[in-house]
Structures are given as C-alpha cells and as structure tokens.
PDB file of C-alpha atoms in Angstrom:
ATOM      1  CA  MET C   1      -0.245  -0.030  -0.159  1.00 41.00           C
ATOM      2  CA  ASN C   2       1.567   3.275  -0.796  1.00 48.00           C
ATOM      3  CA  THR C   3       1.848   5.152   2.042  1.00 49.00           C
ATOM      4  CA  SER C   4       2.022   8.826   0.197  1.00 49.00           C
ATOM      5  CA  GLY C   5      -1.698   9.192   1.055  1.00 58.00           C
ATOM      6  CA  VAL C   6      -1.093  11.647   3.864  1.00 58.00           C
ATOM      7  CA  ASP C   7       0.255  14.516   1.756  1.00 63.00           C
ATOM      8  CA  GLN C   8      -1.309  14.053  -0.758  1.00 70.00           C
ATOM      9  CA  ALA C   9      -4.552  14.910   0.717  1.00 76.00           C
ATOM     10  CA  ASP C  10      -7.534  15.902  -1.401  1.00 88.00           C
ATOM     11  CA  VAL C  11      -9.849  17.199   2.030  1.00 91.00           C
ATOM     12  CA  THR C  12      -8.152  17.434   5.351  1.00 93.00           C
ATOM     13  CA  GLY C  13     -10.206  17.437   8.877  1.00 96.00           C
ATOM     14  CA  THR C  14     -10.057  15.440  12.291  1.00 97.00           C
ATOM     15  CA  ILE C  15     -11.181  12.964  13.969  1.00 97.00           C
ATOM     16  CA  GLY C  16     -14.661  14.400  15.883  1.00 98.00           C
ATOM     17  CA  ALA C  17     -15.289  11.491  17.606  1.00 98.00           C
ATOM     18  CA  LEU C  18     -14.851   7.561  18.023  1.00 98.00           C
ATOM     19  CA  TRP C  19     -17.620   5.161  18.853  1.00 98.00           C
ATOM     20  CA  VAL C  20     -17.620   1.723  19.875  1.00 98.00           C
ATOM     21  CA  PHE C  21     -20.761  -0.767  20.189  1.00 98.00           C
ATOM     22  CA  PRO C  22     -19.711  -3.681  21.895  1.00 98.00           C
ATOM     23  CA  ILE C  23     -22.878  -5.631  21.690  1.00 98.00           C
ATOM     24  CA  LYS C  24     -24.768  -5.780  18.315  1.00 98.00           C
ATOM     25  CA  SER C  25     -27.735  -3.378  18.598  1.00 97.00           C
ATOM     26  CA  CYS C  26     -27.132  -2.143  22.134  1.00 98.00           C
ATOM     27  CA  ALA C  27     -25.703   1.409  23.503  1.00 97.00           C
ATOM     28  CA  GLY C  28     -22.238   2.368  22.389  1.00 97.00           C
ATOM     29  CA  ILE C  29     -19.638   3.793  24.089  1.00 96.00           C
ATOM     30  CA  SER C  30     -18.104   7.293  23.223  1.00 97.00           C
ATOM     31  CA  VAL C  31     -14.098   6.592  23.360  1.00 97.00           C
ATOM     32  CA  THR C  32     -10.994   9.050  22.925  1.00 97.00           C
ATOM     33  CA  GLU C  33      -8.831   6.151  21.612  1.00 97.00           C
ATOM     34  CA  ALA C  34      -9.125   2.891  20.431  1.00 97.00           C
ATOM     35  CA  ARG C  35      -6.984   0.278  18.674  1.00 97.00           C
ATOM     36  CA  LEU C  36      -7.529  -0.439  15.043  1.00 97.00           C
ATOM     37  CA  LEU C  37      -7.811  -4.339  14.300  1.00 96.00           C
ATOM     38  CA  PRO C  38      -8.585  -6.134  10.986  1.00 96.00           C
ATOM     39  CA  THR C  39     -12.352  -6.030  12.499  1.00 96.00           C
ATOM     40  CA  GLY C  40     -12.596  -2.587  13.062  1.00 97.00           C
ATOM     41  CA  LEU C  41     -12.218  -1.311  16.098  1.00 98.00           C
ATOM     42  CA  GLU C  42     -11.026  -2.909  19.382  1.00 97.00           C
ATOM     43  CA  TRP C  43     -14.122  -4.477  20.899  1.00 97.00           C
ATOM     44  CA  ASP C  44     -16.691  -3.597  18.219  1.00 98.00           C
ATOM     45  CA  ARG C  45     -19.691  -5.983  17.794  1.00 98.00           C
ATOM     46  CA  ALA C  46     -17.624  -8.387  19.464  1.00 97.00           C
ATOM     47  CA  TRP C  47     -20.903  -9.933  20.910  1.00 98.00           C
ATOM     48  CA  MET C  48     -24.338 -10.344  19.866  1.00 98.00           C
ATOM     49  CA  VAL C  49     -27.911 -11.557  21.343  1.00 98.00           C
ATOM     50  CA  VAL C  50     -29.506 -14.893  19.411  1.00 98.00           C
ATOM     51  CA  ASP C  51     -32.791 -16.174  19.686  1.00 98.00           C
ATOM     52  CA  PRO C  52     -33.235 -20.406  20.447  1.00 96.00           C
ATOM     53  CA  ASP C  53     -32.328 -20.901  17.246  1.00 97.00           C
ATOM     54  CA  GLY C  54     -29.012 -19.267  17.097  1.00 97.00           C
ATOM     55  CA  GLN C  55     -31.416 -15.921  14.965  1.00 97.00           C
ATOM     56  CA  PHE C  56     -29.480 -12.558  15.371  1.00 97.00           C
ATOM     57  CA  ILE C  57     -31.828  -9.637  17.419  1.00 97.00           C
ATOM     58  CA  THR C  58     -31.500  -6.043  16.758  1.00 97.00           C
ATOM     59  CA  GLN C  59     -33.298  -3.194  17.818  1.00 96.00           C
ATOM     60  CA  ARG C  60     -35.317  -3.250  14.478  1.00 94.00           C
ATOM     61  CA  GLU C  61     -37.704  -6.378  16.428  1.00 95.00           C
ATOM     62  CA  VAL C  62     -36.458  -4.556  20.258  1.00 96.00           C
ATOM     63  CA  ALA C  63     -36.367  -1.154  20.223  1.00 96.00           C
ATOM     64  CA  HIS C  64     -35.045  -1.323  23.714  1.00 97.00           C
ATOM     65  CA  MET C  65     -32.067  -2.769  22.815  1.00 98.00           C
ATOM     66  CA  VAL C  66     -30.504   0.914  23.068  1.00 97.00           C
ATOM     67  CA  LEU C  67     -30.622   1.495  26.918  1.00 98.00           C
ATOM     68  CA  VAL C  68     -28.290  -1.533  27.494  1.00 98.00           C
ATOM     69  CA  GLN C  69     -25.412   0.194  28.080  1.00 98.00           C
ATOM     70  CA  PRO C  70     -22.335  -1.576  27.761  1.00 98.00           C
ATOM     71  CA  ARG C  71     -19.211  -0.670  29.948  1.00 97.00           C
ATOM     72  CA  ILE C  72     -15.834  -1.504  28.733  1.00 97.00           C
ATOM     73  CA  ASP C  73     -13.426  -2.357  31.977  1.00 96.00           C
ATOM     74  CA  THR C  74     -10.350  -2.905  31.379  1.00 94.00           C
ATOM     75  CA  ALA C  75      -8.301  -2.529  34.341  1.00 95.00           C
ATOM     76  CA  HIS C  76     -10.728  -5.929  35.780  1.00 96.00           C
ATOM     77  CA  GLY C  77     -10.878  -7.350  32.446  1.00 96.00           C
ATOM     78  CA  VAL C  78     -14.887  -7.560  32.338  1.00 97.00           C
ATOM     79  CA  LEU C  79     -17.360  -5.809  30.056  1.00 97.00           C
ATOM     80  CA  ARG C  80     -20.122  -4.607  32.880  1.00 98.00           C
ATOM     81  CA  VAL C  81     -23.307  -4.454  30.938  1.00 98.00           C
ATOM     82  CA  GLY C  82     -26.203  -2.375  32.782  1.00 98.00           C
ATOM     83  CA  PHE C  83     -30.018  -1.796  31.956  1.00 97.00           C
ATOM     84  CA  PRO C  84     -32.351   0.527  34.164  1.00 95.00           C
ATOM     85  CA  GLY C  85     -34.082  -1.766  37.071  1.00 94.00           C
ATOM     86  CA  GLN C  86     -31.977  -4.579  36.800  1.00 95.00           C
ATOM     87  CA  PRO C  87     -28.484  -5.532  38.384  1.00 96.00           C
ATOM     88  CA  GLU C  88     -25.077  -5.229  36.464  1.00 97.00           C
ATOM     89  CA  LEU C  89     -23.997  -8.203  34.375  1.00 98.00           C
ATOM     90  CA  SER C  90     -20.518  -8.444  34.011  1.00 97.00           C
ATOM     91  CA  LEU C  91     -18.476 -10.455  31.495  1.00 96.00           C
ATOM     92  CA  PRO C  92     -15.358 -11.429  30.872  1.00 95.00           C
ATOM     93  CA  LEU C  93     -12.992  -9.667  28.063  1.00 95.00           C
ATOM     94  CA  ALA C  94     -10.705 -12.262  26.953  1.00 91.00           C
ATOM     95  CA  VAL C  95     -12.061 -14.492  24.563  1.00 89.00           C
ATOM     96  CA  PRO C  96     -12.843 -18.040  25.444  1.00 87.00           C
ATOM     97  CA  ALA C  97     -10.016 -20.440  24.898  1.00 81.00           C
ATOM     98  CA  ALA C  98     -12.841 -23.102  25.257  1.00 84.00           C
ATOM     99  CA  GLY C  99     -16.099 -23.838  26.150  1.00 87.00           C
ATOM    100  CA  PRO C 100     -19.588 -24.526  24.517  1.00 94.00           C
ATOM    101  CA  GLN C 101     -20.275 -23.170  20.997  1.00 95.00           C
ATOM    102  CA  ARG C 102     -23.486 -22.755  18.952  1.00 95.00           C
ATOM    103  CA  GLN C 103     -24.485 -21.757  15.202  1.00 96.00           C
ATOM    104  CA  VAL C 104     -25.298 -18.208  14.763  1.00 97.00           C
ATOM    105  CA  GLN C 105     -26.814 -16.200  12.138  1.00 96.00           C
ATOM    106  CA  VAL C 106     -26.219 -12.797  10.663  1.00 96.00           C
ATOM    107  CA  TRP C 107     -27.826 -11.685   8.033  1.00 93.00           C
ATOM    108  CA  GLU C 108     -26.433 -14.277   5.175  1.00 92.00           C
ATOM    109  CA  SER C 109     -23.574 -15.098   7.098  1.00 92.00           C
ATOM    110  CA  ARG C 110     -24.008 -18.662   9.981  1.00 94.00           C
ATOM    111  CA  VAL C 111     -20.791 -18.873  11.890  1.00 95.00           C
ATOM    112  CA  GLN C 112     -19.934 -20.576  15.356  1.00 95.00           C
ATOM    113  CA  ALA C 113     -19.672 -18.659  18.122  1.00 96.00           C
ATOM    114  CA  TRP C 114     -18.610 -18.654  21.730  1.00 97.00           C
ATOM    115  CA  ASP C 115     -22.052 -18.803  23.901  1.00 97.00           C
ATOM    116  CA  ALA C 116     -21.442 -16.402  27.213  1.00 96.00           C
ATOM    117  CA  GLY C 117     -23.449 -18.793  29.309  1.00 96.00           C
ATOM    118  CA  ASP C 118     -26.856 -19.110  31.616  1.00 97.00           C
ATOM    119  CA  GLU C 119     -26.426 -16.047  33.766  1.00 97.00           C
ATOM    120  CA  ALA C 120     -26.036 -13.915  30.774  1.00 97.00           C
ATOM    121  CA  ALA C 121     -28.567 -15.381  28.570  1.00 98.00           C
ATOM    122  CA  HIS C 122     -31.086 -14.905  31.753  1.00 98.00           C
ATOM    123  CA  TRP C 123     -30.076 -11.457  32.581  1.00 98.00           C
ATOM    124  CA  PHE C 124     -30.918 -10.640  28.363  1.00 98.00           C
ATOM    125  CA  SER C 125     -33.977 -12.635  28.393  1.00 98.00           C
ATOM    126  CA  GLN C 126     -35.412 -10.625  31.050  1.00 97.00           C
ATOM    127  CA  VAL C 127     -34.193  -7.065  29.915  1.00 97.00           C
ATOM    128  CA  LEU C 128     -35.646  -8.441  26.256  1.00 97.00           C
ATOM    129  CA  GLY C 129     -38.285 -10.103  27.263  1.00 96.00           C
ATOM    130  CA  ARG C 130     -38.083 -13.267  25.356  1.00 97.00           C
ATOM    131  CA  PRO C 131     -35.644 -15.956  25.516  1.00 97.00           C
ATOM    132  CA  CYS C 132     -32.205 -15.358  24.060  1.00 97.00           C
ATOM    133  CA  ARG C 133     -28.179 -15.957  24.392  1.00 98.00           C
ATOM    134  CA  LEU C 134     -25.571 -13.901  24.310  1.00 98.00           C
ATOM    135  CA  VAL C 135     -22.329 -14.857  22.190  1.00 98.00           C
ATOM    136  CA  ARG C 136     -19.038 -13.720  21.591  1.00 97.00           C
ATOM    137  CA  TYR C 137     -17.530 -14.024  18.034  1.00 97.00           C
ATOM    138  CA  ASP C 138     -14.654 -16.689  17.678  1.00 95.00           C
ATOM    139  CA  LEU C 139     -11.457 -14.802  15.782  1.00 91.00           C
ATOM    140  CA  GLU C 140     -11.165 -18.263  14.569  1.00 91.00           C
ATOM    141  CA  GLN C 141     -13.821 -18.258  12.301  1.00 89.00           C
ATOM    142  CA  ALA C 142     -13.766 -16.512   8.805  1.00 86.00           C
ATOM    143  CA  ARG C 143     -16.379 -14.153   7.825  1.00 91.00           C
ATOM    144  CA  TRP C 144     -15.335 -12.087   5.197  1.00 93.00           C
ATOM    145  CA  THR C 145     -16.826  -8.611   3.681  1.00 92.00           C
ATOM    146  CA  SER C 146     -18.040  -8.809   0.072  1.00 88.00           C
ATOM    147  CA  THR C 147     -14.787  -7.273  -2.166  1.00 90.00           C
ATOM    148  CA  LYS C 148     -17.194  -5.757  -4.062  1.00 89.00           C
ATOM    149  CA  TRP C 149     -17.458  -2.603  -2.867  1.00 89.00           C
ATOM    150  CA  THR C 150     -13.665  -2.275  -1.327  1.00 89.00           C
ATOM    151  CA  GLY C 151     -11.149  -2.493  -4.310  1.00 88.00           C
ATOM    152  CA  GLY C 152     -10.453  -6.584  -4.050  1.00 90.00           C
ATOM    153  CA  ILE C 153      -9.281  -5.859   0.061  1.00 92.00           C
ATOM    154  CA  GLN C 154     -10.985  -8.879   1.851  1.00 89.00           C
ATOM    155  CA  ALA C 155     -11.278  -7.945   4.929  1.00 94.00           C
ATOM    156  CA  PRO C 156     -12.350  -9.820   8.279  1.00 94.00           C
ATOM    157  CA  ASN C 157     -15.673  -9.042  10.124  1.00 94.00           C
ATOM    158  CA  GLN C 158     -17.027  -9.929  13.686  1.00 96.00           C
ATOM    159  CA  PHE C 159     -20.594  -9.196  14.166  1.00 97.00           C
ATOM    160  CA  ALA C 160     -21.166  -6.112  12.050  1.00 96.00           C
ATOM    161  CA  ASP C 161     -23.840  -6.285   9.673  1.00 94.00           C
ATOM    162  CA  GLY C 162     -21.039  -6.433   6.688  1.00 92.00           C
ATOM    163  CA  TYR C 163     -18.207  -4.396   6.608  1.00 96.00           C
ATOM    164  CA  PRO C 164     -15.481  -3.617   9.672  1.00 97.00           C
ATOM    165  CA  LEU C 165     -16.408   0.568  10.605  1.00 98.00           C
ATOM    166  CA  LEU C 166     -18.531   3.116   9.229  1.00 98.00           C
ATOM    167  CA  VAL C 167     -17.157   6.741   8.967  1.00 98.00           C
ATOM    168  CA  THR C 168     -19.736   9.876   8.206  1.00 97.00           C
ATOM    169  CA  THR C 169     -19.185  13.582   9.413  1.00 97.00           C
ATOM    170  CA  ARG C 170     -20.436  15.523  12.096  1.00 97.00           C
ATOM    171  CA  ALA C 171     -21.725  17.955   9.069  1.00 97.00           C
ATOM    172  CA  ALA C 172     -23.766  15.487   7.808  1.00 97.00           C
ATOM    173  CA  PHE C 173     -25.735  14.995  11.258  1.00 97.00           C
ATOM    174  CA  ASP C 174     -25.506  19.288  11.417  1.00 97.00           C
ATOM    175  CA  ALA C 175     -27.457  19.209   8.230  1.00 97.00           C
ATOM    176  CA  LEU C 176     -30.122  16.553   8.827  1.00 97.00           C
ATOM    177  CA  ASN C 177     -31.054  18.849  12.211  1.00 97.00           C
ATOM    178  CA  ASP C 178     -30.960  21.638   9.696  1.00 98.00           C
ATOM    179  CA  ARG C 179     -33.831  20.115   7.820  1.00 97.00           C
ATOM    180  CA  LEU C 180     -35.814  18.271  11.051  1.00 97.00           C
ATOM    181  CA  GLN C 181     -36.171  22.076  12.362  1.00 97.00           C
ATOM    182  CA  ALA C 182     -37.405  23.496   9.094  1.00 97.00           C
ATOM    183  CA  GLN C 183     -39.892  21.368   8.993  1.00 96.00           C
ATOM    184  CA  GLY C 184     -40.655  22.006  12.705  1.00 96.00           C
ATOM    185  CA  ARG C 185     -38.928  19.106  14.283  1.00 96.00           C
ATOM    186  CA  GLN C 186     -37.207  18.294  17.395  1.00 95.00           C
ATOM    187  CA  PRO C 187     -33.217  17.893  16.380  1.00 96.00           C
ATOM    188  CA  VAL C 188     -31.888  14.253  17.194  1.00 96.00           C
ATOM    189  CA  ASP C 189     -28.415  13.410  18.201  1.00 94.00           C
ATOM    190  CA  GLY C 190     -25.774  11.821  15.648  1.00 93.00           C
ATOM    191  CA  LEU C 191     -25.414   8.284  17.708  1.00 94.00           C
ATOM    192  CA  ARG C 192     -28.068   7.406  15.971  1.00 94.00           C
ATOM    193  CA  PHE C 193     -26.386   6.569  12.852  1.00 96.00           C
ATOM    194  CA  ARG C 194     -24.022   3.916  14.884  1.00 96.00           C
ATOM    195  CA  ALA C 195     -20.923   5.472  13.159  1.00 97.00           C
ATOM    196  CA  ASN C 196     -17.513   4.375  14.365  1.00 98.00           C
ATOM    197  CA  LEU C 197     -15.491   7.176  13.272  1.00 98.00           C
ATOM    198  CA  VAL C 198     -17.065  10.790  12.995  1.00 98.00           C
ATOM    199  CA  LEU C 199     -15.391  13.346  11.062  1.00 98.00           C
ATOM    200  CA  ASP C 200     -14.914  17.278  11.737  1.00 98.00           C
ATOM    201  CA  GLY C 201     -13.652  19.612   9.369  1.00 97.00           C
ATOM    202  CA  LEU C 202     -15.187  18.059   6.205  1.00 96.00           C
ATOM    203  CA  ALA C 203     -18.111  18.883   3.942  1.00 95.00           C
ATOM    204  CA  GLU C 204     -21.799  17.647   4.928  1.00 96.00           C
ATOM    205  CA  HIS C 205     -21.349  14.087   2.893  1.00 95.00           C
ATOM    206  CA  GLU C 206     -18.457  14.562   1.502  1.00 95.00           C
ATOM    207  CA  GLU C 207     -17.225  10.657   2.996  1.00 95.00           C
ATOM    208  CA  ASP C 208     -19.406   9.878  -0.265  1.00 94.00           C
ATOM    209  CA  PHE C 209     -16.255  11.057  -2.527  1.00 94.00           C
ATOM    210  CA  ILE C 210     -13.582  10.021  -0.523  1.00 95.00           C
ATOM    211  CA  GLU C 211     -11.794   6.656  -1.935  1.00 94.00           C
ATOM    212  CA  THR C 212      -8.971   6.333   1.156  1.00 95.00           C
ATOM    213  CA  LEU C 213      -9.030   7.976   4.270  1.00 95.00           C
ATOM    214  CA  TRP C 214      -5.120   8.250   5.423  1.00 95.00           C
ATOM    215  CA  LEU C 215      -4.378   9.162   9.053  1.00 93.00           C
ATOM    216  CA  PRO C 216      -0.842   9.441  10.146  1.00 84.00           C
ATOM    217  CA  ALA C 217      -0.661   7.825  13.657  1.00 65.00           C
ATOM    218  CA  PRO C 218       2.332   7.225  14.160  1.00 77.00           C
ATOM    219  CA  GLU C 219       2.500   4.510  11.010  1.00 86.00           C
ATOM    220  CA  PRO C 220       0.391   5.579   8.632  1.00 92.00           C
ATOM    221  CA  VAL C 221      -3.142   3.878   8.447  1.00 96.00           C
ATOM    222  CA  ALA C 222      -5.463   3.696   5.355  1.00 96.00           C
ATOM    223  CA  ILE C 223      -9.199   3.085   5.743  1.00 97.00           C
ATOM    224  CA  ARG C 224     -10.502   2.097   2.786  1.00 96.00           C
ATOM    225  CA  LEU C 225     -14.477   3.664   2.132  1.00 96.00           C
ATOM    226  CA  GLY C 226     -16.665   1.326  -0.371  1.00 90.00           C
ATOM    227  CA  LYS C 227     -20.586   0.973   0.352  1.00 93.00           C
ATOM    228  CA  PRO C 228     -22.579   3.620   1.068  1.00 94.00           C
ATOM    229  CA  CYS C 229     -24.473   2.352   4.378  1.00 94.00           C
ATOM    230  CA  SER C 230     -28.184   1.992   3.662  1.00 93.00           C
ATOM    231  CA  ARG C 231     -30.470   2.386   6.098  1.00 90.00           C
ATOM    232  CA  CYS C 232     -32.854   0.527   8.017  1.00 85.00           C
ATOM    233  CA  PRO C 233     -35.427   2.256  10.917  1.00 89.00           C
ATOM    234  CA  ILE C 234     -32.908   2.228  13.422  1.00 93.00           C
ATOM    235  CA  PRO C 235     -31.955   5.508  13.133  1.00 95.00           C
ATOM    236  CA  ASP C 236     -35.725   6.584  13.855  1.00 95.00           C
ATOM    237  CA  ILE C 237     -35.245   5.388  17.548  1.00 96.00           C
ATOM    238  CA  ASP C 238     -33.697   7.546  20.098  1.00 96.00           C
ATOM    239  CA  PRO C 239     -30.737   6.080  21.878  1.00 95.00           C
ATOM    240  CA  ALA C 240     -31.853   8.237  24.736  1.00 94.00           C
ATOM    241  CA  THR C 241     -35.413   6.718  25.442  1.00 95.00           C
ATOM    242  CA  ALA C 242     -36.118   3.864  22.846  1.00 96.00           C
ATOM    243  CA  VAL C 243     -38.899   5.899  21.479  1.00 96.00           C
ATOM    244  CA  SER C 244     -39.518   5.676  17.586  1.00 95.00           C
ATOM    245  CA  SER C 245     -40.827   7.840  14.972  1.00 94.00           C
ATOM    246  CA  HIS C 246     -40.722   8.882  11.594  1.00 94.00           C
ATOM    247  CA  ASP C 247     -38.646  11.882  11.601  1.00 95.00           C
ATOM    248  CA  VAL C 248     -35.723  10.914  11.381  1.00 96.00           C
ATOM    249  CA  GLY C 249     -36.335   8.646   8.053  1.00 95.00           C
ATOM    250  CA  ASP C 250     -38.979  10.717   6.773  1.00 95.00           C
ATOM    251  CA  THR C 251     -36.697  13.368   6.823  1.00 96.00           C
ATOM    252  CA  ILE C 252     -33.555  11.642   5.283  1.00 96.00           C
ATOM    253  CA  ALA C 253     -35.539  10.298   2.359  1.00 95.00           C
ATOM    254  CA  GLN C 254     -36.560  13.389   1.106  1.00 95.00           C
ATOM    255  CA  TYR C 255     -32.509  14.087   0.334  1.00 95.00           C
ATOM    256  CA  ARG C 256     -30.686  10.856   0.754  1.00 95.00           C
ATOM    257  CA  GLN C 257     -32.119   8.228  -2.390  1.00 93.00           C
ATOM    258  CA  ASP C 258     -28.611   7.026  -3.211  1.00 92.00           C
ATOM    259  CA  ALA C 259     -28.197   6.676  -7.169  1.00 91.00           C
ATOM    260  CA  ARG C 260     -25.305   3.786  -6.388  1.00 91.00           C
ATOM    261  CA  LEU C 261     -27.612   1.173  -4.983  1.00 91.00           C
ATOM    262  CA  ASP C 262     -30.823   1.955  -7.008  1.00 91.00           C
ATOM    263  CA  GLY C 263     -32.413   5.040  -5.193  1.00 92.00           C
ATOM    264  CA  ALA C 264     -32.048   3.169  -1.365  1.00 93.00           C
ATOM    265  CA  ILE C 265     -31.516   5.623   1.489  1.00 95.00           C
ATOM    266  CA  THR C 266     -28.101   5.666   2.800  1.00 96.00           C
ATOM    267  CA  PHE C 267     -26.093   7.688   5.276  1.00 96.00           C
ATOM    268  CA  GLY C 268     -22.055   6.952   5.918  1.00 96.00           C
ATOM    269  CA  MET C 269     -19.937   5.126   4.218  1.00 97.00           C
ATOM    270  CA  ASN C 270     -19.095   1.634   5.391  1.00 97.00           C
ATOM    271  CA  ALA C 271     -15.259   0.798   5.462  1.00 97.00           C
ATOM    272  CA  VAL C 272     -12.738  -1.270   6.014  1.00 97.00           C
ATOM    273  CA  VAL C 273      -8.908  -1.274   7.153  1.00 97.00           C
ATOM    274  CA  ALA C 274      -6.575  -1.254   4.413  1.00 95.00           C
ATOM    275  CA  GLN C 275      -3.077  -0.864   6.174  1.00 95.00           C
ATOM    276  CA  GLY C 276      -2.338   0.017  10.248  1.00 95.00           C
ATOM    277  CA  ALA C 277      -4.048  -2.816  11.755  1.00 95.00           C
ATOM    278  CA  GLY C 278      -2.376  -1.899  15.096  1.00 95.00           C
ATOM    279  CA  GLN C 279      -2.543   1.346  15.055  1.00 95.00           C
ATOM    280  CA  VAL C 280      -4.215   3.140  18.069  1.00 96.00           C
ATOM    281  CA  LEU C 281      -6.747   6.253  16.816  1.00 97.00           C
ATOM    282  CA  HIS C 282      -7.309   9.702  18.699  1.00 96.00           C
ATOM    283  CA  VAL C 283     -10.146  12.162  19.147  1.00 97.00           C
ATOM    284  CA  GLY C 284      -9.106  14.885  17.107  1.00 96.00           C
ATOM    285  CA  GLN C 285      -6.250  13.183  15.262  1.00 96.00           C
ATOM    286  CA  ALA C 286      -5.795  14.604  11.600  1.00 95.00           C
ATOM    287  CA  VAL C 287      -6.843  12.487   8.698  1.00 95.00           C
ATOM    288  CA  ALA C 288      -6.473  13.144   4.880  1.00 95.00           C
ATOM    289  CA  GLY C 289      -9.123  12.233   2.368  1.00 91.00           C
ATOM    290  CA  LEU C 290      -8.350  11.096  -1.235  1.00 87.00           C
ATOM    291  CA  LEU C 291     -11.062  11.607  -3.645  1.00 88.00           C
ATOM    292  CA  LYS C 292     -11.871   8.865  -6.186  1.00 80.00           C
ATOM    293  CA  PHE C 293     -12.600  10.262  -9.667  1.00 63.00           C
ATOM    294  CA  ASP C 294     -15.213   7.773 -11.877  1.00 57.00           C
TER     295      ASP C 294
END
C-alpha cells in the first residue's frame, strides 16, 4: 500500500468522535482512543444477542435494546452491562479458549460463536422479554466482507452487519438537524446512525466521495471507504429513550436517495482497514482524504 496518501490529500479534517458498540444493536460507548484491528475498532460488535435458534436480534425487533449500556472495564478485564432496574451483568473481556459454542446467524452469515453462559442468557431474556442468549465472536471463524465495494480488499468482520467500520461526518448530522428544524421537528443526536468514526472539518456527506482515508499515527493508517450504508428504521429510535418516530427516516428520504444503491436511502460509508491494523486512533487526530474520480 502506498504510504504517500497523507501528503497527497484532497480534503483534510480531524476525528471528531470515536464510537464502539460492543454488543450488536445495544448502546454505544464514546471513547477518546481506540485500537484499530482488521475487524474494526477493538471490542466493536464482539458480542451479539440471538434467539434460541441462533438468529441475531436487533433494535428492529426490540427497540429498547438501545438502553442496554455496555461499559468496558479493562482494569478488571470485564465488560459491564447495565439496564434500568436490572442488576449489572459482568462478562470477561478475554475471548474464551474453550467452552460451549453454538451456530448463529447474522444476515446471510452462519458462524460458530462462543456461548456466554446461562447467567448472561437469563439477564438478556429478562431485559428483552423473550428467550435469548448472548454469544461472543470466535476469532478463529472467517466472516469476510464482500470485495465488491472494497477495491478487492478482503477484510474480516465480527458481528457488524457487513463491514468493519462505518464513517460519517459531523456536518451530515448538522445538516440533517437543520432540515428537521426547518420542518418543525426536533433535532436528534447523530449517535442514532451508529458510526464508528465521525469526522470534523469535512463538508456534509463528503465521505461519499472519499476513496481512502489516511491517518498519520504514528505508522500510516489507510481506511478504504466502499459501500454506502443503506438505512433501516434504527435511526428513527431515540437512543436515550428507545421511543421511535418516523421523523428521521422521512427526512433523510427527502434528500438521500442514492443512485449507487438503486435509490436506497443511505447515510455514511462502510469501510475496511487497508493498512495500519494495530495502530491506535485518537479523537482530534488529523485525517486526510483522497477523493475518488470515476
């Protein structure tokens, strides 16, 4: 990979926010720094809730999953999970070396995953109001990103929908809120879009046109932006209350119909790690974007 991208920037900005979502479809954690792995930010989508048949469960079916709040406690080596009115659940951060596994499904992918045990299953069943279990991704399993949108880069995923990273801009959130308020609707928190990297200093949705995002830190990091992120109803769910309305979905449908996906509504760009896995990203870190020219 060419390491001169930092010096050949078409656009520049900074990392405005970093978000990690340890348990798929549960609340996120705002962090000031995060290690970049081939599968995305460390701890991101490492756990997932499934039904008794192993089918993944998300906010699409159970909106109040967004109120399940994970907290990474590296000092004690545990993931602490909270929910209003429930005792805190603690899970080991370490990937199991052995133990029970079950086959689980996330979209079209079926993989073996580590079962987190009966205590976690009972806790989540109580919180979600339906039988379910919690699983941990087995890093020995191969779940690959489609290379259709990645320039041929084959990247591994954990339990993310299909790509290791989601990138967007703060300007995109601001522009959405301007449109909402112009229609007499309330502004919303950009967290609804569940991006891992939120970029400052770039124009509204400028990520649409970036092919590679470079970060000089301290070894060069290259993030290849590929597939536009098509949007389901989850951004309509308020992450603070789990209350849903159609305001966000109806508003972005007015201006984000994307010809690249045959008119689907998109917001943000899915991305893969092209270079620099193992480096640590920081809020405030400079980024340089190389635009794509078709």
